Amino acid sequence: MTATLTRRAWTVEFETETIDRLIDKHAPHIPKKRLQEPKPIQTEEELENFYHFRIGGAAHDLFIVQVCAKIINQIPDPKLQLFLSRQLGDDGAHAENTRRRVEALFGRDPIEDIQKQVQKHWDFMGDLPIRHWLGFLAFELHYEHHIVATAILNRRLSRLYDPVSTSFAVERIIPDEAFHRVGVVEWWQRKFDKASPTEKAELVEQVLALDEEGQRRRNPYLKEHGQITRRALGIEVKDSNLIYDAWRREVLAYFFDIPETALPKLFSINDETS
């Protein structure tokens, strides 16, 4: 993996253009634009499905908060620490907003259910996010970057929605998460771009191994939460996992500044974890 590329800036436009290209290549039947306006969630079944979906989302955000809180004083990089203070606060606000919206809809504080789901993240991820700085990078890749294609498809294909939650997502969550992704890219590039060719090769090897470990650890969760999401949002589409896998390759190729074709075969979201 020695061929190098000139990176584009990491932007929302770059993400969207890349994902649309991957749809054309791997699953052209998936719409690239919304075909119909979603309907507000109304029935008891829809509300129950929405509850599980939003609890999962709040747990995702609170897990990020807990990881960042543990790692922030373990990496002696003040620029990173300032960025993580922003990321920690943003994801805390996202989780709290979801908690209060669910409380308003269901009449009870779901914080215990949220924390139970957070514990599941700790159980399957183990010490990977806080093992060392490269483990934390692998965590950031999985919890911020690799999920982008899935999030975009969910927004395009959803047939059900909660107007209040969607308003907060558009105004706060989507721009915050875009900022987080750029922050992780900039942190990595500050370190990677200063490395020698030998050091870069070593970093690529280590990050690939950790990223693969993260994928194996997350696969059962990704499949389970994917089903919960599709039920809650009324999504009916085939082959979205092909886009997840292809996008993950594009993310890694971007971080390593190499062609996607230079990457080895990676563990797929469709693979079974032994």
Short mmCIF file of N, CA, C and O in Angstrom, two decimals, residues 13-133:
data_model
loop_
_atom_site.label_atom_id
_atom_site.label_comp_id
_atom_site.label_asym_id
_atom_site.label_seq_id
_atom_site.Cartn_x
_atom_site.Cartn_y
_atom_site.Cartn_z
N GLU A 13 -20.17 17.65 1.46
CA GLU A 13 -20.31 17.46 0.02
C GLU A 13 -19.48 16.28 -0.45
O GLU A 13 -19.94 15.48 -1.29
N PHE A 14 -18.27 16.14 0.07
CA PHE A 14 -17.42 14.99 -0.27
C PHE A 14 -18.11 13.69 0.15
O PHE A 14 -18.13 12.71 -0.60
N GLU A 15 -18.68 13.67 1.34
CA GLU A 15 -19.37 12.48 1.82
C GLU A 15 -20.53 12.11 0.90
O GLU A 15 -20.67 10.95 0.48
N THR A 16 -21.36 13.10 0.59
CA THR A 16 -22.55 12.83 -0.22
C THR A 16 -22.18 12.37 -1.62
O THR A 16 -22.75 11.40 -2.15
N GLU A 17 -21.22 13.05 -2.25
CA GLU A 17 -20.80 12.66 -3.60
C GLU A 17 -20.23 11.25 -3.62
O GLU A 17 -20.52 10.47 -4.54
N THR A 18 -19.44 10.92 -2.62
CA THR A 18 -18.84 9.58 -2.56
C THR A 18 -19.91 8.52 -2.36
O THR A 18 -19.90 7.47 -3.04
N ILE A 19 -20.83 8.76 -1.46
CA ILE A 19 -21.88 7.78 -1.19
C ILE A 19 -22.78 7.60 -2.41
O ILE A 19 -23.16 6.47 -2.75
N ASP A 20 -23.12 8.68 -3.10
CA ASP A 20 -23.92 8.55 -4.32
C ASP A 20 -23.19 7.74 -5.39
O ASP A 20 -23.80 6.94 -6.11
N ARG A 21 -21.88 7.94 -5.48
CA ARG A 21 -21.09 7.16 -6.43
C ARG A 21 -21.11 5.68 -6.07
O ARG A 21 -21.21 4.80 -6.95
N LEU A 22 -21.04 5.39 -4.80
CA LEU A 22 -21.07 3.99 -4.35
C LEU A 22 -22.43 3.36 -4.59
O LEU A 22 -22.52 2.17 -4.91
N ILE A 23 -23.49 4.14 -4.44
CA ILE A 23 -24.83 3.63 -4.75
C ILE A 23 -24.92 3.26 -6.23
O ILE A 23 -25.41 2.20 -6.60
N ASP A 24 -24.43 4.15 -7.09
CA ASP A 24 -24.45 3.87 -8.53
C ASP A 24 -23.70 2.58 -8.85
O ASP A 24 -24.11 1.81 -9.72
N LYS A 25 -22.61 2.36 -8.15
CA LYS A 25 -21.76 1.20 -8.44
C LYS A 25 -22.29 -0.09 -7.84
O LYS A 25 -22.28 -1.14 -8.51
N HIS A 26 -22.77 -0.05 -6.60
CA HIS A 26 -23.09 -1.28 -5.88
C HIS A 26 -24.58 -1.57 -5.73
O HIS A 26 -24.96 -2.73 -5.60
N ALA A 27 -25.42 -0.54 -5.73
CA ALA A 27 -26.85 -0.76 -5.49
C ALA A 27 -27.65 0.35 -6.16
O ALA A 27 -28.28 1.17 -5.49
N PRO A 28 -27.65 0.39 -7.50
CA PRO A 28 -28.31 1.49 -8.20
C PRO A 28 -29.82 1.57 -8.00
O PRO A 28 -30.43 2.60 -8.33
N HIS A 29 -30.41 0.52 -7.42
CA HIS A 29 -31.85 0.57 -7.15
C HIS A 29 -32.18 1.42 -5.92
O HIS A 29 -33.34 1.76 -5.70
N ILE A 30 -31.16 1.75 -5.11
CA ILE A 30 -31.40 2.58 -3.93
C ILE A 30 -31.53 4.03 -4.36
O ILE A 30 -30.64 4.58 -5.02
N PRO A 31 -32.63 4.70 -4.01
CA PRO A 31 -32.82 6.10 -4.42
C PRO A 31 -31.75 7.01 -3.82
O PRO A 31 -31.35 6.84 -2.67
N LYS A 32 -31.34 7.99 -4.60
CA LYS A 32 -30.37 8.97 -4.10
C LYS A 32 -31.05 10.25 -3.61
O LYS A 32 -30.37 11.15 -3.12
N LYS A 33 -32.36 10.29 -3.77
CA LYS A 33 -33.14 11.42 -3.24
C LYS A 33 -34.41 10.87 -2.61
O LYS A 33 -34.86 9.78 -2.94
N ARG A 34 -34.97 11.64 -1.71
CA ARG A 34 -36.23 11.23 -1.09
C ARG A 34 -37.33 11.17 -2.14
O ARG A 34 -37.53 12.11 -2.90
N LEU A 35 -38.06 10.04 -2.14
CA LEU A 35 -39.13 9.85 -3.12
C LEU A 35 -40.50 10.20 -2.57
O LEU A 35 -41.43 10.46 -3.33
N GLN A 36 -40.64 10.20 -1.24
CA GLN A 36 -41.93 10.55 -0.65
C GLN A 36 -41.71 11.15 0.73
O GLN A 36 -40.72 10.84 1.40
N GLU A 37 -42.61 12.01 1.13
CA GLU A 37 -42.50 12.64 2.43
C GLU A 37 -42.91 11.65 3.52
O GLU A 37 -43.90 10.92 3.36
N PRO A 38 -42.16 11.58 4.62
CA PRO A 38 -42.52 10.65 5.69
C PRO A 38 -43.76 11.11 6.45
O PRO A 38 -44.11 12.30 6.42
N LYS A 39 -44.39 10.17 7.11
CA LYS A 39 -45.59 10.46 7.91
C LYS A 39 -45.22 10.49 9.39
O LYS A 39 -44.37 9.72 9.83
N PRO A 40 -45.86 11.34 10.17
CA PRO A 40 -45.60 11.35 11.62
C PRO A 40 -45.97 10.00 12.25
O PRO A 40 -46.94 9.36 11.85
N ILE A 41 -45.20 9.60 13.23
CA ILE A 41 -45.46 8.38 13.98
C ILE A 41 -46.75 8.56 14.79
O ILE A 41 -46.91 9.58 15.48
N GLN A 42 -47.65 7.58 14.72
CA GLN A 42 -48.94 7.75 15.36
C GLN A 42 -49.41 6.53 16.14
O GLN A 42 -49.87 6.65 17.27
N THR A 43 -49.34 5.34 15.55
CA THR A 43 -49.95 4.17 16.18
C THR A 43 -49.12 3.69 17.37
O THR A 43 -47.94 4.07 17.52
N GLU A 44 -49.73 2.87 18.22
CA GLU A 44 -49.01 2.33 19.38
C GLU A 44 -47.80 1.51 18.95
O GLU A 44 -46.74 1.59 19.57
N GLU A 45 -47.96 0.73 17.89
CA GLU A 45 -46.83 -0.06 17.40
C GLU A 45 -45.71 0.83 16.90
O GLU A 45 -44.53 0.57 17.18
N GLU A 46 -46.06 1.87 16.18
CA GLU A 46 -45.04 2.80 15.69
C GLU A 46 -44.33 3.50 16.83
O GLU A 46 -43.10 3.68 16.80
N LEU A 47 -45.08 3.87 17.87
CA LEU A 47 -44.47 4.51 19.03
C LEU A 47 -43.54 3.56 19.76
O LEU A 47 -42.45 3.94 20.21
N GLU A 48 -43.94 2.31 19.90
CA GLU A 48 -43.09 1.32 20.58
C GLU A 48 -41.80 1.11 19.80
O GLU A 48 -40.70 1.05 20.39
N ASN A 49 -41.90 1.00 18.49
CA ASN A 49 -40.70 0.86 17.66
C ASN A 49 -39.81 2.10 17.77
O ASN A 49 -38.57 1.99 17.82
N PHE A 50 -40.44 3.27 17.82
CA PHE A 50 -39.69 4.51 17.92
C PHE A 50 -38.94 4.58 19.25
O PHE A 50 -37.80 5.06 19.31
N TYR A 51 -39.56 4.08 20.32
CA TYR A 51 -38.92 4.08 21.64
C TYR A 51 -37.59 3.33 21.58
O TYR A 51 -36.55 3.85 22.01
N HIS A 52 -37.62 2.12 21.05
CA HIS A 52 -36.39 1.31 21.00
C HIS A 52 -35.32 1.96 20.11
O HIS A 52 -34.13 1.91 20.42
N PHE A 53 -35.77 2.56 19.01
CA PHE A 53 -34.85 3.24 18.10
C PHE A 53 -34.17 4.42 18.79
O PHE A 53 -32.95 4.58 18.73
N ARG A 54 -34.95 5.27 19.49
CA ARG A 54 -34.38 6.44 20.11
C ARG A 54 -33.54 6.10 21.33
O ARG A 54 -32.54 6.76 21.60
N ILE A 55 -33.92 5.08 22.07
CA ILE A 55 -33.07 4.64 23.19
C ILE A 55 -31.72 4.19 22.67
O ILE A 55 -30.66 4.51 23.24
N GLY A 56 -31.73 3.47 21.55
CA GLY A 56 -30.47 3.06 20.94
C GLY A 56 -29.63 4.24 20.51
O GLY A 56 -28.41 4.24 20.68
N GLY A 57 -30.27 5.27 19.96
CA GLY A 57 -29.53 6.46 19.55
C GLY A 57 -28.94 7.22 20.74
O GLY A 57 -27.79 7.67 20.70
N ALA A 58 -29.73 7.34 21.80
CA ALA A 58 -29.23 8.02 23.00
C ALA A 58 -28.06 7.25 23.61
O ALA A 58 -27.09 7.85 24.10
N ALA A 59 -28.15 5.92 23.60
CA ALA A 59 -27.07 5.10 24.15
C ALA A 59 -25.80 5.26 23.33
O ALA A 59 -24.69 5.31 23.89
N HIS A 60 -25.93 5.31 22.02
CA HIS A 60 -24.78 5.56 21.14
C HIS A 60 -24.08 6.86 21.55
O HIS A 60 -22.85 6.90 21.72
N ASP A 61 -24.87 7.91 21.74
CA ASP A 61 -24.29 9.21 22.10
C ASP A 61 -23.69 9.21 23.50
O ASP A 61 -22.60 9.76 23.72
N LEU A 62 -24.38 8.58 24.45
CA LEU A 62 -23.86 8.56 25.82
C LEU A 62 -22.61 7.71 25.91
O LEU A 62 -21.69 8.01 26.69
N PHE A 63 -22.53 6.65 25.13
CA PHE A 63 -21.30 5.84 25.09
C PHE A 63 -20.13 6.69 24.62
O PHE A 63 -19.03 6.63 25.19
N ILE A 64 -20.34 7.50 23.59
CA ILE A 64 -19.29 8.40 23.12
C ILE A 64 -18.86 9.35 24.24
O ILE A 64 -17.66 9.58 24.46
N VAL A 65 -19.83 9.89 24.97
CA VAL A 65 -19.52 10.77 26.10
C VAL A 65 -18.64 10.05 27.12
O VAL A 65 -17.62 10.60 27.58
N GLN A 66 -19.01 8.84 27.48
CA GLN A 66 -18.25 8.10 28.49
C GLN A 66 -16.85 7.76 28.02
O GLN A 66 -15.88 7.85 28.79
N VAL A 67 -16.72 7.39 26.75
CA VAL A 67 -15.39 7.09 26.21
C VAL A 67 -14.52 8.33 26.20
O VAL A 67 -13.36 8.31 26.65
N CYS A 68 -15.06 9.45 25.69
CA CYS A 68 -14.27 10.68 25.63
C CYS A 68 -13.87 11.14 27.03
O CYS A 68 -12.75 11.65 27.23
N ALA A 69 -14.76 10.97 28.01
CA ALA A 69 -14.45 11.37 29.38
C ALA A 69 -13.30 10.56 29.95
O ALA A 69 -12.49 11.05 30.73
N LYS A 70 -13.22 9.29 29.54
CA LYS A 70 -12.14 8.42 30.04
C LYS A 70 -10.81 8.70 29.34
O LYS A 70 -9.75 8.57 29.95
N ILE A 71 -10.85 9.07 28.06
CA ILE A 71 -9.62 9.17 27.28
C ILE A 71 -9.02 10.57 27.26
O ILE A 71 -7.83 10.74 26.97
N ILE A 72 -9.80 11.59 27.61
CA ILE A 72 -9.38 12.97 27.34
C ILE A 72 -8.09 13.34 28.06
O ILE A 72 -7.30 14.14 27.55
N ASN A 73 -7.83 12.77 29.23
CA ASN A 73 -6.58 13.10 29.93
C ASN A 73 -5.50 12.04 29.73
O ASN A 73 -4.45 12.11 30.34
N GLN A 74 -5.76 11.08 28.85
CA GLN A 74 -4.77 10.03 28.59
C GLN A 74 -3.93 10.31 27.34
O GLN A 74 -2.91 9.67 27.14
N ILE A 75 -4.37 11.26 26.51
CA ILE A 75 -3.63 11.61 25.30
C ILE A 75 -3.14 13.04 25.45
O ILE A 75 -3.94 13.98 25.44
N PRO A 76 -1.83 13.25 25.62
CA PRO A 76 -1.31 14.59 25.91
C PRO A 76 -1.24 15.48 24.67
O PRO A 76 -0.17 15.84 24.19
N ASP A 77 -2.39 15.81 24.15
CA ASP A 77 -2.49 16.64 22.95
C ASP A 77 -3.55 17.70 23.22
O ASP A 77 -4.75 17.42 23.15
N PRO A 78 -3.15 18.92 23.56
CA PRO A 78 -4.14 19.94 23.95
C PRO A 78 -5.12 20.28 22.84
O PRO A 78 -6.29 20.59 23.12
N LYS A 79 -4.70 20.22 21.58
CA LYS A 79 -5.63 20.47 20.49
C LYS A 79 -6.72 19.39 20.47
O LYS A 79 -7.91 19.69 20.29
N LEU A 80 -6.30 18.15 20.65
CA LEU A 80 -7.27 17.05 20.70
C LEU A 80 -8.18 17.20 21.91
O LEU A 80 -9.39 16.99 21.82
N GLN A 81 -7.62 17.56 23.05
CA GLN A 81 -8.42 17.70 24.26
C GLN A 81 -9.50 18.77 24.10
O GLN A 81 -10.64 18.58 24.55
N LEU A 82 -9.15 19.88 23.46
CA LEU A 82 -10.14 20.93 23.23
C LEU A 82 -11.24 20.42 22.29
O LEU A 82 -12.43 20.69 22.49
N PHE A 83 -10.84 19.68 21.25
CA PHE A 83 -11.84 19.12 20.35
C PHE A 83 -12.73 18.12 21.08
O PHE A 83 -13.96 18.14 20.92
N LEU A 84 -12.14 17.27 21.90
CA LEU A 84 -12.92 16.25 22.61
C LEU A 84 -13.88 16.89 23.61
O LEU A 84 -14.97 16.35 23.86
N SER A 85 -13.49 18.03 24.18
CA SER A 85 -14.41 18.71 25.09
C SER A 85 -15.66 19.14 24.34
O SER A 85 -16.78 19.09 24.87
N ARG A 86 -15.50 19.56 23.10
CA ARG A 86 -16.65 19.92 22.25
C ARG A 86 -17.46 18.67 21.89
O ARG A 86 -18.69 18.66 21.99
N GLN A 87 -16.77 17.62 21.47
CA GLN A 87 -17.46 16.39 21.09
C GLN A 87 -18.24 15.83 22.27
O GLN A 87 -19.40 15.41 22.13
N LEU A 88 -17.61 15.80 23.43
CA LEU A 88 -18.25 15.29 24.64
C LEU A 88 -19.52 16.08 24.95
O LEU A 88 -20.58 15.52 25.22
N GLY A 89 -19.41 17.41 24.91
CA GLY A 89 -20.57 18.25 25.20
C GLY A 89 -21.68 18.09 24.18
O GLY A 89 -22.87 18.03 24.53
N ASP A 90 -21.31 18.02 22.90
CA ASP A 90 -22.32 17.87 21.85
C ASP A 90 -23.09 16.57 22.01
O ASP A 90 -24.33 16.55 21.98
N ASP A 91 -22.36 15.46 22.15
CA ASP A 91 -23.05 14.18 22.23
C ASP A 91 -23.83 14.03 23.53
O ASP A 91 -24.87 13.37 23.56
N GLY A 92 -23.36 14.68 24.58
CA GLY A 92 -24.16 14.72 25.80
C GLY A 92 -25.47 15.45 25.58
O GLY A 92 -26.53 15.00 26.04
N ALA A 93 -25.42 16.56 24.85
CA ALA A 93 -26.64 17.31 24.55
C ALA A 93 -27.57 16.51 23.65
O ALA A 93 -28.80 16.54 23.81
N HIS A 94 -27.01 15.76 22.71
CA HIS A 94 -27.83 14.92 21.83
C HIS A 94 -28.56 13.85 22.64
O HIS A 94 -29.77 13.63 22.47
N ALA A 95 -27.82 13.18 23.52
CA ALA A 95 -28.42 12.13 24.34
C ALA A 95 -29.49 12.70 25.27
O ALA A 95 -30.56 12.10 25.46
N GLU A 96 -29.21 13.86 25.86
CA GLU A 96 -30.16 14.46 26.78
C GLU A 96 -31.43 14.89 26.05
O GLU A 96 -32.55 14.73 26.57
N ASN A 97 -31.28 15.43 24.85
CA ASN A 97 -32.46 15.81 24.08
C ASN A 97 -33.33 14.59 23.78
O ASN A 97 -34.57 14.65 23.91
N THR A 98 -32.71 13.50 23.38
CA THR A 98 -33.46 12.27 23.12
C THR A 98 -34.14 11.77 24.39
O THR A 98 -35.32 11.38 24.37
N ARG A 99 -33.40 11.80 25.48
CA ARG A 99 -33.98 11.37 26.77
C ARG A 99 -35.25 12.16 27.08
O ARG A 99 -36.28 11.57 27.43
N ARG A 100 -35.19 13.46 26.94
CA ARG A 100 -36.34 14.31 27.30
C ARG A 100 -37.48 14.17 26.29
O ARG A 100 -38.66 14.26 26.67
N ARG A 101 -37.16 13.93 25.02
CA ARG A 101 -38.22 13.72 24.04
C ARG A 101 -38.95 12.41 24.31
O ARG A 101 -40.18 12.35 24.25
N VAL A 102 -38.19 11.37 24.61
CA VAL A 102 -38.82 10.09 24.93
C VAL A 102 -39.65 10.21 26.21
O VAL A 102 -40.75 9.67 26.30
N GLU A 103 -39.14 10.94 27.19
CA GLU A 103 -39.88 11.16 28.43
C GLU A 103 -41.20 11.87 28.14
O GLU A 103 -42.25 11.53 28.72
N ALA A 104 -41.17 12.86 27.25
CA ALA A 104 -42.39 13.60 26.92
C ALA A 104 -43.40 12.71 26.21
O ALA A 104 -44.62 12.81 26.44
N LEU A 105 -42.92 11.81 25.38
CA LEU A 105 -43.82 10.94 24.62
C LEU A 105 -44.39 9.81 25.46
O LEU A 105 -45.55 9.42 25.27
N PHE A 106 -43.60 9.30 26.39
CA PHE A 106 -44.00 8.08 27.10
C PHE A 106 -44.29 8.31 28.58
O PHE A 106 -44.71 7.39 29.28
N GLY A 107 -44.00 9.50 29.09
CA GLY A 107 -44.35 9.80 30.46
C GLY A 107 -43.44 9.21 31.51
O GLY A 107 -43.80 9.15 32.69
N ARG A 108 -42.25 8.81 31.11
CA ARG A 108 -41.30 8.27 32.09
C ARG A 108 -39.88 8.56 31.61
O ARG A 108 -39.61 8.61 30.42
N ASP A 109 -38.98 8.72 32.57
CA ASP A 109 -37.57 8.98 32.27
C ASP A 109 -36.92 7.67 31.83
O ASP A 109 -36.87 6.71 32.61
N PRO A 110 -36.38 7.60 30.61
CA PRO A 110 -35.79 6.36 30.11
C PRO A 110 -34.31 6.18 30.45
O PRO A 110 -33.64 5.33 29.85
N ILE A 111 -33.78 6.96 31.39
CA ILE A 111 -32.33 6.97 31.61
C ILE A 111 -31.78 5.59 31.96
O ILE A 111 -30.68 5.23 31.53
N GLU A 112 -32.53 4.79 32.72
CA GLU A 112 -32.04 3.45 33.06
C GLU A 112 -31.96 2.57 31.83
O GLU A 112 -31.00 1.80 31.67
N ASP A 113 -32.96 2.65 30.95
CA ASP A 113 -32.91 1.87 29.71
C ASP A 113 -31.76 2.33 28.82
O ASP A 113 -31.11 1.51 28.17
N ILE A 114 -31.50 3.63 28.81
CA ILE A 114 -30.39 4.14 28.02
C ILE A 114 -29.07 3.58 28.54
O ILE A 114 -28.24 3.09 27.77
N GLN A 115 -28.87 3.63 29.87
CA GLN A 115 -27.61 3.15 30.43
C GLN A 115 -27.44 1.65 30.23
O GLN A 115 -26.31 1.18 30.02
N LYS A 116 -28.53 0.90 30.25
CA LYS A 116 -28.42 -0.54 29.97
C LYS A 116 -27.88 -0.78 28.56
O LYS A 116 -27.08 -1.68 28.34
N GLN A 117 -28.34 0.04 27.62
CA GLN A 117 -27.85 -0.08 26.25
C GLN A 117 -26.40 0.41 26.13
O GLN A 117 -25.61 -0.15 25.36
N VAL A 118 -26.04 1.43 26.90
CA VAL A 118 -24.65 1.88 26.92
C VAL A 118 -23.74 0.76 27.40
O VAL A 118 -22.65 0.53 26.85
N GLN A 119 -24.17 0.04 28.42
CA GLN A 119 -23.36 -1.06 28.95
C GLN A 119 -23.13 -2.12 27.90
O GLN A 119 -22.05 -2.74 27.86
N LYS A 120 -24.10 -2.32 27.02
CA LYS A 120 -23.91 -3.30 25.94
C LYS A 120 -22.78 -2.86 25.02
O LYS A 120 -22.02 -3.71 24.53
N HIS A 121 -22.66 -1.56 24.78
CA HIS A 121 -21.55 -1.06 23.96
C HIS A 121 -20.21 -1.36 24.65
O HIS A 121 -19.26 -1.81 24.00
N TRP A 122 -20.14 -1.11 25.95
CA TRP A 122 -18.91 -1.44 26.68
C TRP A 122 -18.63 -2.94 26.63
O TRP A 122 -17.47 -3.35 26.49
N ASP A 123 -19.67 -3.73 26.72
CA ASP A 123 -19.49 -5.18 26.73
C ASP A 123 -18.90 -5.68 25.41
O ASP A 123 -17.97 -6.48 25.40
N PHE A 124 -19.45 -5.19 24.28
CA PHE A 124 -18.93 -5.74 23.02
C PHE A 124 -17.67 -5.01 22.53
O PHE A 124 -16.85 -5.61 21.84
N MET A 125 -17.48 -3.77 22.90
CA MET A 125 -16.27 -3.07 22.48
C MET A 125 -15.09 -3.33 23.40
O MET A 125 -13.93 -3.19 23.00
N GLY A 126 -15.36 -3.73 24.64
CA GLY A 126 -14.26 -3.99 25.56
C GLY A 126 -13.41 -2.76 25.79
O GLY A 126 -13.91 -1.64 25.87
N ASP A 127 -12.09 -2.96 25.88
CA ASP A 127 -11.20 -1.84 26.15
C ASP A 127 -10.70 -1.16 24.88
O ASP A 127 -9.89 -0.23 24.95
N LEU A 128 -11.17 -1.60 23.70
CA LEU A 128 -10.65 -1.05 22.45
C LEU A 128 -10.68 0.48 22.41
O LEU A 128 -9.67 1.10 22.06
N PRO A 129 -11.77 1.16 22.80
CA PRO A 129 -11.79 2.62 22.67
C PRO A 129 -10.79 3.34 23.57
O PRO A 129 -10.41 4.49 23.27
N ILE A 130 -10.37 2.71 24.67
CA ILE A 130 -9.50 3.40 25.63
C ILE A 130 -8.18 2.66 25.82
O ILE A 130 -7.43 2.95 26.76
N ARG A 131 -7.87 1.72 24.92
CA ARG A 131 -6.65 0.92 25.04
C ARG A 131 -5.41 1.78 24.86
O ARG A 131 -4.43 1.66 25.57
N HIS A 132 -5.43 2.62 23.85
CA HIS A 132 -4.35 3.56 23.53
C HIS A 132 -4.90 4.50 22.45
O HIS A 132 -6.06 4.37 22.04
N TRP A 133 -4.09 5.44 21.98
CA TRP A 133 -4.62 6.45 21.07
C TRP A 133 -5.09 5.86 19.75
O TRP A 133 -6.07 6.34 19.16
#
